[in-house]
Amino acid sequence: RRSRRGVRFLVSVGPERRRHRGERSKPPRPPQAASKKGFKRSDACQAAFAEAWLRARGAAPRDLVLVLYGDAAFGDALGARGDVRTGRLGRVCGGAVDDDLVGGTAGGLVDAAAVLIHLPASVASRGAALALQAQGADGYEEELVTRLRGFRPDFGLVATCFGRAPEDFHGESGVEARAHARRLQCPLVGFLAGGEFGAAGGSEFGALGFTTCLGLRGGEGVS
């Protein structure tokens, strides 16, 4: 972990990798059987630790949080955490990156990671969280403009389902990139995901599919 200018990094949220002060690290636990909710007990433990990590570092609704994990089941578990789901710990954006997306090399990645971007109350900055599902060039840009409601971002996080990238989804390549360049006009940091996490509806956050999730920082418009 390290912190620079209000940005805090969590390299791994696996419970078997954390270390408390004055306490030796514990050996890895054996895999747990899948629960009735569709995710493993270890996924729930990691999600609980991620929520506690954000809470301990003072994450607030105005903050941006980028999450990346190796198993989509972790997203389900994270979305079940009350403070994450309701946005009390920030506008969470991200998704799963598995072996199919990175050519079979995901096995060496940490279970999950997060980046917390603090937006201090003393700074005149606001944020927005969007989850877009429209198809086609006109439809996607129209949904983006409608959801922005005049918001003018200066920085953003983005996680896009890899299923939206092929030309057979939008009918042509580069549809979303061009819409972002025209309507957002700000730097974006993100990745293609195999299962996304973002603003599932209204003010709630959770695991999604075939979606482009955005977490935006700016100075005007919606909060």
Coordinates of C-alpha atoms in Angstrom, one line a residue, residues 58-197:
G58 CA -12.2 7.4 5.1
A59 CA -13.8 6.6 1.7
A60 CA -16.8 8.9 1.2
P61 CA -19.7 9.1 -1.3
R62 CA -17.9 11.8 -3.3
D63 CA -14.8 9.7 -3.8
L64 CA -13.9 7.5 -6.9
V65 CA -12.9 3.8 -6.4
L66 CA -11.5 1.6 -9.2
V67 CA -11.7 -2.1 -8.5
L68 CA -10.1 -5.0 -10.5
Y69 CA -10.5 -8.7 -9.6
G70 CA -9.7 -12.1 -11.2
D71 CA -13.1 -13.8 -10.5
A72 CA -16.5 -12.3 -11.4
A73 CA -17.9 -14.0 -8.3
F74 CA -16.0 -11.4 -6.2
G75 CA -18.1 -8.7 -7.9
D76 CA -21.3 -10.4 -6.7
A77 CA -19.9 -10.6 -3.2
L78 CA -18.8 -7.0 -3.2
G79 CA -22.2 -5.9 -4.4
A80 CA -23.8 -7.6 -1.4
R81 CA -21.9 -5.3 1.0
G82 CA -24.2 -2.7 2.2
D83 CA -21.8 0.3 2.4
V84 CA -20.5 -0.5 -1.1
R85 CA -23.9 -1.2 -2.7
T86 CA -25.4 2.1 -1.4
G87 CA -22.4 4.2 -2.5
R88 CA -21.5 5.3 1.1
L89 CA -17.9 4.3 0.3
G90 CA -17.6 6.0 -3.0
R91 CA -18.5 5.7 -6.6
V92 CA -17.1 2.2 -7.4
C93 CA -16.2 1.3 -11.0
G94 CA -14.4 -1.7 -12.3
G95 CA -14.7 -5.4 -13.2
A96 CA -13.2 -8.8 -13.6
V97 CA -10.1 -9.6 -15.7
D98 CA -9.7 -13.4 -16.2
D99 CA -7.5 -15.7 -18.2
D100 CA -9.7 -15.4 -21.3
L101 CA -9.1 -11.7 -21.5
V102 CA -5.3 -11.7 -21.0
G103 CA -4.2 -14.8 -22.9
G104 CA -4.0 -17.2 -20.0
T105 CA -1.8 -15.1 -17.7
A106 CA -4.3 -14.0 -15.1
G107 CA -3.3 -16.8 -12.8
G108 CA -0.4 -14.7 -11.6
L109 CA -2.6 -11.7 -10.7
V110 CA -3.7 -10.9 -7.1
D111 CA -7.2 -11.9 -6.2
A112 CA -8.5 -8.3 -6.2
A113 CA -7.1 -4.8 -6.1
A114 CA -8.5 -1.3 -5.5
V115 CA -7.5 2.3 -6.0
L116 CA -9.2 4.9 -3.9
I117 CA -9.2 8.5 -5.2
H118 CA -10.1 11.0 -2.5
L119 CA -12.1 14.1 -3.4
P120 CA -11.7 16.3 -0.4
A121 CA -14.7 18.4 0.7
S122 CA -12.5 21.5 0.5
V123 CA -12.1 21.0 -3.2
A124 CA -14.9 22.3 -5.5
S125 CA -15.3 18.9 -7.2
R126 CA -18.2 16.7 -7.8
G127 CA -18.7 13.2 -9.3
A128 CA -21.0 11.1 -11.3
A129 CA -21.4 7.3 -11.8
L130 CA -22.9 5.9 -15.0
A131 CA -23.7 2.4 -16.3
L132 CA -24.5 2.5 -20.0
Q133 CA -26.0 -0.4 -22.0
A134 CA -27.2 1.2 -25.3
Q135 CA -26.2 -0.4 -28.6
G136 CA -25.1 1.3 -31.8
A137 CA -23.3 4.6 -32.3
D138 CA -26.4 6.9 -32.1
G139 CA -27.9 5.0 -29.2
Y140 CA -24.8 5.0 -27.1
E141 CA -24.0 8.6 -27.5
E142 CA -27.6 9.6 -26.8
E143 CA -27.6 7.6 -23.6
L144 CA -24.3 9.1 -22.5
V145 CA -25.5 12.7 -23.1
T146 CA -28.8 11.9 -21.3
R147 CA -27.2 10.4 -18.3
L148 CA -24.5 13.2 -18.0
R149 CA -27.2 15.9 -17.6
G150 CA -24.7 18.6 -18.3
F151 CA -22.0 17.2 -16.1
R152 CA -18.5 18.3 -17.2
P153 CA -15.8 15.8 -16.1
D154 CA -12.1 16.4 -15.9
F155 CA -11.1 12.8 -15.1
G156 CA -12.8 9.4 -15.3
L157 CA -12.6 5.7 -14.7
V158 CA -14.1 3.3 -17.2
A159 CA -14.7 -0.5 -17.3
T160 CA -16.2 -1.9 -20.5
C161 CA -17.5 -5.4 -21.2
F162 CA -15.3 -7.1 -23.7
G163 CA -18.5 -8.2 -25.4
R164 CA -19.3 -4.6 -26.4
A165 CA -15.9 -4.2 -28.1
P166 CA -16.4 -6.3 -31.3
E167 CA -17.8 -4.6 -34.4
D168 CA -20.8 -7.0 -34.4
F169 CA -22.1 -5.3 -31.2
H170 CA -22.2 -1.7 -32.3
G171 CA -21.9 -2.4 -36.1
E172 CA -18.5 -0.6 -36.3
S173 CA -15.4 -0.2 -34.3
G174 CA -14.5 2.7 -32.0
V175 CA -18.1 3.7 -31.2
E176 CA -17.7 4.3 -27.5
A177 CA -14.2 5.8 -27.7
R178 CA -15.4 8.4 -30.2
A179 CA -18.4 9.2 -28.0
H180 CA -16.2 9.6 -25.0
A181 CA -13.8 11.9 -26.9
R182 CA -16.7 14.1 -28.0
R183 CA -18.8 14.2 -24.9
L184 CA -16.4 13.7 -22.0
Q185 CA -13.3 15.4 -23.4
C186 CA -11.2 14.2 -20.4
P187 CA -8.6 11.6 -19.6
L188 CA -10.0 8.1 -18.9
V189 CA -8.3 5.2 -17.1
G190 CA -9.8 1.7 -17.4
F191 CA -9.9 -1.7 -19.0
L192 CA -12.0 -4.3 -20.8
A193 CA -13.8 -6.6 -18.3
G194 CA -15.5 -9.9 -18.2
G195 CA -18.2 -8.8 -15.8
E196 CA -18.4 -5.2 -14.7
F197 CA -19.1 -3.3 -11.4

